Structure formats: structure tokens, C-alpha cells
Amino acid sequence: EASVRNPLIFKKGGRKSAPYDAAEVLYSLGIPNIGIANARLIAGHCANQWSKIQSLTKEELISIDGI
């Protein structure tokens, strides 16, 4: 069952073998000024772990090179 708490369980195109990565989930939220490039930078900084992305502080976020 899909959970709002863990969006990484959603699957691409309904295929169970290809989960979305953290950058795609972040980008899909539609946050202003967070395009796919910024989403990839943020996700990469957080080792593609959604829990780390969720716990970023404003200071941590703006310290990411390229953001």
C-alpha cells in the first residue's frame, strides 16, 4: 500500500522493479524554483535518502553547492 510517509514506494509506470528516486519525488512536489536539476543536487547531497531530504534545515539546504 502506498504511504504518504514514504513516497519512495511509488513505482514508475506501475512496474514494481523500478521505484522513483528521491530527485524525481522531490521534483514532482512542484515546489517553486525546484526543477529537476536542483532536485538532483539536493537528492545527491542526501545520498538519495528521502528521510535525509525531509530533515534538511534551511541552512543545510542553502549550503548545498549550486542551490
PDB file of N, CA and C in Angstrom, residues 19-58:
ATOM      1  N   PRO A  19      11.525   1.708  -8.852  1.00  0.00           N
ATOM      2  CA  PRO A  19      10.990   2.759  -7.975  1.00  0.00           C
ATOM      3  C   PRO A  19      11.480   4.136  -8.399  1.00  0.00           C
ATOM      4  N   TYR A  20      10.711   5.158  -8.091  1.00  0.00           N
ATOM      5  CA  TYR A  20      11.170   6.529  -8.324  1.00  0.00           C
ATOM      6  C   TYR A  20      12.357   6.793  -7.420  1.00  0.00           C
ATOM      7  N   ASP A  21      13.253   7.646  -7.887  1.00  0.00           N
ATOM      8  CA  ASP A  21      14.340   8.010  -6.986  1.00  0.00           C
ATOM      9  C   ASP A  21      13.959   9.299  -6.257  1.00  0.00           C
ATOM     10  N   ALA A  22      14.728   9.661  -5.274  1.00  0.00           N
ATOM     11  CA  ALA A  22      14.396  10.800  -4.422  1.00  0.00           C
ATOM     12  C   ALA A  22      14.297  12.096  -5.210  1.00  0.00           C
ATOM     13  N   ALA A  23      15.141  12.304  -6.205  1.00  0.00           N
ATOM     14  CA  ALA A  23      15.096  13.533  -7.004  1.00  0.00           C
ATOM     15  C   ALA A  23      13.774  13.640  -7.760  1.00  0.00           C
ATOM     16  N   GLU A  24      13.298  12.543  -8.323  1.00  0.00           N
ATOM     17  CA  GLU A  24      12.029  12.576  -9.051  1.00  0.00           C
ATOM     18  C   GLU A  24      10.862  12.873  -8.119  1.00  0.00           C
ATOM     19  N   VAL A  25      10.887  12.319  -6.929  1.00  0.00           N
ATOM     20  CA  VAL A  25       9.832  12.578  -5.953  1.00  0.00           C
ATOM     21  C   VAL A  25       9.867  14.046  -5.538  1.00  0.00           C
ATOM     22  N   LEU A  26      11.046  14.556  -5.227  1.00  0.00           N
ATOM     23  CA  LEU A  26      11.188  15.953  -4.828  1.00  0.00           C
ATOM     24  C   LEU A  26      10.703  16.881  -5.941  1.00  0.00           C
ATOM     25  N   TYR A  27      11.115  16.640  -7.161  1.00  0.00           N
ATOM     26  CA  TYR A  27      10.699  17.448  -8.300  1.00  0.00           C
ATOM     27  C   TYR A  27       9.186  17.396  -8.491  1.00  0.00           C
ATOM     28  N   SER A  28       8.607  16.229  -8.306  1.00  0.00           N
ATOM     29  CA  SER A  28       7.172  16.059  -8.552  1.00  0.00           C
ATOM     30  C   SER A  28       6.302  16.808  -7.550  1.00  0.00           C
ATOM     31  N   LEU A  29       6.878  17.266  -6.444  1.00  0.00           N
ATOM     32  CA  LEU A  29       6.099  18.019  -5.461  1.00  0.00           C
ATOM     33  C   LEU A  29       5.713  19.412  -5.966  1.00  0.00           C
ATOM     34  N   GLY A  30       6.375  19.874  -7.019  1.00  0.00           N
ATOM     35  CA  GLY A  30       6.027  21.166  -7.615  1.00  0.00           C
ATOM     36  C   GLY A  30       6.425  22.366  -6.774  1.00  0.00           C
ATOM     37  N   ILE A  31       7.493  22.255  -6.038  1.00  0.00           N
ATOM     38  CA  ILE A  31       7.972  23.362  -5.204  1.00  0.00           C
ATOM     39  C   ILE A  31       8.558  24.437  -6.118  1.00  0.00           C
ATOM     40  N   PRO A  32       8.120  25.703  -5.952  1.00  0.00           N
ATOM     41  CA  PRO A  32       8.655  26.775  -6.806  1.00  0.00           C
ATOM     42  C   PRO A  32      10.182  26.822  -6.767  1.00  0.00           C
ATOM     43  N   ASN A  33      10.777  26.979  -7.920  1.00  0.00           N
ATOM     44  CA  ASN A  33      12.226  27.085  -8.116  1.00  0.00           C
ATOM     45  C   ASN A  33      12.989  25.800  -7.855  1.00  0.00           C
ATOM     46  N   ILE A  34      12.289  24.685  -7.700  1.00  0.00           N
ATOM     47  CA  ILE A  34      12.961  23.385  -7.573  1.00  0.00           C
ATOM     48  C   ILE A  34      12.643  22.584  -8.829  1.00  0.00           C
ATOM     49  N   GLY A  35      13.503  22.773  -9.817  1.00  0.00           N
ATOM     50  CA  GLY A  35      13.384  21.993 -11.041  1.00  0.00           C
ATOM     51  C   GLY A  35      14.111  20.670 -10.864  1.00  0.00           C
ATOM     52  N   ILE A  36      14.183  19.910 -11.926  1.00  0.00           N
ATOM     53  CA  ILE A  36      14.827  18.596 -11.828  1.00  0.00           C
ATOM     54  C   ILE A  36      16.320  18.726 -11.502  1.00  0.00           C
ATOM     55  N   ALA A  37      16.979  19.768 -12.016  1.00  0.00           N
ATOM     56  CA  ALA A  37      18.414  19.941 -11.732  1.00  0.00           C
ATOM     57  C   ALA A  37      18.649  20.198 -10.239  1.00  0.00           C
ATOM     58  N   ASN A  38      17.864  21.108  -9.647  1.00  0.00           N
ATOM     59  CA  ASN A  38      18.001  21.371  -8.216  1.00  0.00           C
ATOM     60  C   ASN A  38      17.598  20.161  -7.388  1.00  0.00           C
ATOM     61  N   ALA A  39      16.562  19.469  -7.819  1.00  0.00           N
ATOM     62  CA  ALA A  39      16.124  18.263  -7.107  1.00  0.00           C
ATOM     63  C   ALA A  39      17.240  17.221  -7.098  1.00  0.00           C
ATOM     64  N   ARG A  40      17.948  17.086  -8.214  1.00  0.00           N
ATOM     65  CA  ARG A  40      19.057  16.130  -8.277  1.00  0.00           C
ATOM     66  C   ARG A  40      20.209  16.539  -7.371  1.00  0.00           C
ATOM     67  N   LEU A  41      20.495  17.849  -7.313  1.00  0.00           N
ATOM     68  CA  LEU A  41      21.554  18.329  -6.419  1.00  0.00           C
ATOM     69  C   LEU A  41      21.212  18.018  -4.964  1.00  0.00           C
ATOM     70  N   ILE A  42      19.980  18.311  -4.585  1.00  0.00           N
ATOM     71  CA  ILE A  42      19.546  18.074  -3.208  1.00  0.00           C
ATOM     72  C   ILE A  42      19.568  16.578  -2.889  1.00  0.00           C
ATOM     73  N   ALA A  43      19.006  15.782  -3.774  1.00  0.00           N
ATOM     74  CA  ALA A  43      18.968  14.334  -3.549  1.00  0.00           C
ATOM     75  C   ALA A  43      20.375  13.749  -3.490  1.00  0.00           C
ATOM     76  N   GLY A  44      21.252  14.199  -4.363  1.00  0.00           N
ATOM     77  CA  GLY A  44      22.636  13.725  -4.344  1.00  0.00           C
ATOM     78  C   GLY A  44      23.340  14.076  -3.052  1.00  0.00           C
ATOM     79  N   HIS A  45      23.105  15.276  -2.570  1.00  0.00           N
ATOM     80  CA  HIS A  45      23.692  15.714  -1.302  1.00  0.00           C
ATOM     81  C   HIS A  45      23.220  14.828  -0.150  1.00  0.00           C
ATOM     82  N   CYS A  46      22.004  14.324  -0.264  1.00  0.00           N
ATOM     83  CA  CYS A  46      21.407  13.495   0.800  1.00  0.00           C
ATOM     84  C   CYS A  46      21.502  12.010   0.499  1.00  0.00           C
ATOM     85  N   ALA A  47      22.396  11.628  -0.403  1.00  0.00           N
ATOM     86  CA  ALA A  47      22.612  10.221  -0.762  1.00  0.00           C
ATOM     87  C   ALA A  47      21.315   9.541  -1.213  1.00  0.00           C
ATOM     88  N   ASN A  48      20.453  10.313  -1.869  1.00  0.00           N
ATOM     89  CA  ASN A  48      19.171   9.805  -2.383  1.00  0.00           C
ATOM     90  C   ASN A  48      18.310   9.154  -1.310  1.00  0.00           C
ATOM     91  N   GLN A  49      18.415   9.640  -0.089  1.00  0.00           N
ATOM     92  CA  GLN A  49      17.619   9.120   1.018  1.00  0.00           C
ATOM     93  C   GLN A  49      16.545  10.141   1.387  1.00  0.00           C
ATOM     94  N   TRP A  50      15.296   9.744   1.174  1.00  0.00           N
ATOM     95  CA  TRP A  50      14.178  10.656   1.399  1.00  0.00           C
ATOM     96  C   TRP A  50      14.154  11.183   2.837  1.00  0.00           C
ATOM     97  N   SER A  51      14.472  10.372   3.803  1.00  0.00           N
ATOM     98  CA  SER A  51      14.444  10.816   5.204  1.00  0.00           C
ATOM     99  C   SER A  51      15.442  11.951   5.439  1.00  0.00           C
ATOM    100  N   LYS A  52      16.583  11.896   4.773  1.00  0.00           N
ATOM    101  CA  LYS A  52      17.571  12.974   4.909  1.00  0.00           C
ATOM    102  C   LYS A  52      17.077  14.248   4.240  1.00  0.00           C
ATOM    103  N   ILE A  53      16.416  14.121   3.095  1.00  0.00           N
ATOM    104  CA  ILE A  53      15.868  15.291   2.410  1.00  0.00           C
ATOM    105  C   ILE A  53      14.830  15.965   3.303  1.00  0.00           C
ATOM    106  N   GLN A  54      13.959  15.169   3.900  1.00  0.00           N
ATOM    107  CA  GLN A  54      12.911  15.713   4.761  1.00  0.00           C
ATOM    108  C   GLN A  54      13.471  16.430   5.981  1.00  0.00           C
ATOM    109  N   SER A  55      14.622  16.014   6.449  1.00  0.00           N
ATOM    110  CA  SER A  55      15.156  16.603   7.676  1.00  0.00           C
ATOM    111  C   SER A  55      16.116  17.772   7.429  1.00  0.00           C
ATOM    112  N   LEU A  56      16.324  18.167   6.178  1.00  0.00           N
ATOM    113  CA  LEU A  56      17.212  19.290   5.889  1.00  0.00           C
ATOM    114  C   LEU A  56      16.692  20.579   6.518  1.00  0.00           C
ATOM    115  N   THR A  57      17.579  21.326   7.125  1.00  0.00           N
ATOM    116  CA  THR A  57      17.225  22.650   7.634  1.00  0.00           C
ATOM    117  C   THR A  57      17.435  23.662   6.510  1.00  0.00           C
ATOM    118  N   LYS A  58      16.925  24.851   6.701  1.00  0.00           N
ATOM    119  CA  LYS A  58      17.113  25.911   5.705  1.00  0.00           C
ATOM    120  C   LYS A  58      18.606  26.162   5.490  1.00  0.00           C
TER     121      LYS A  58
END
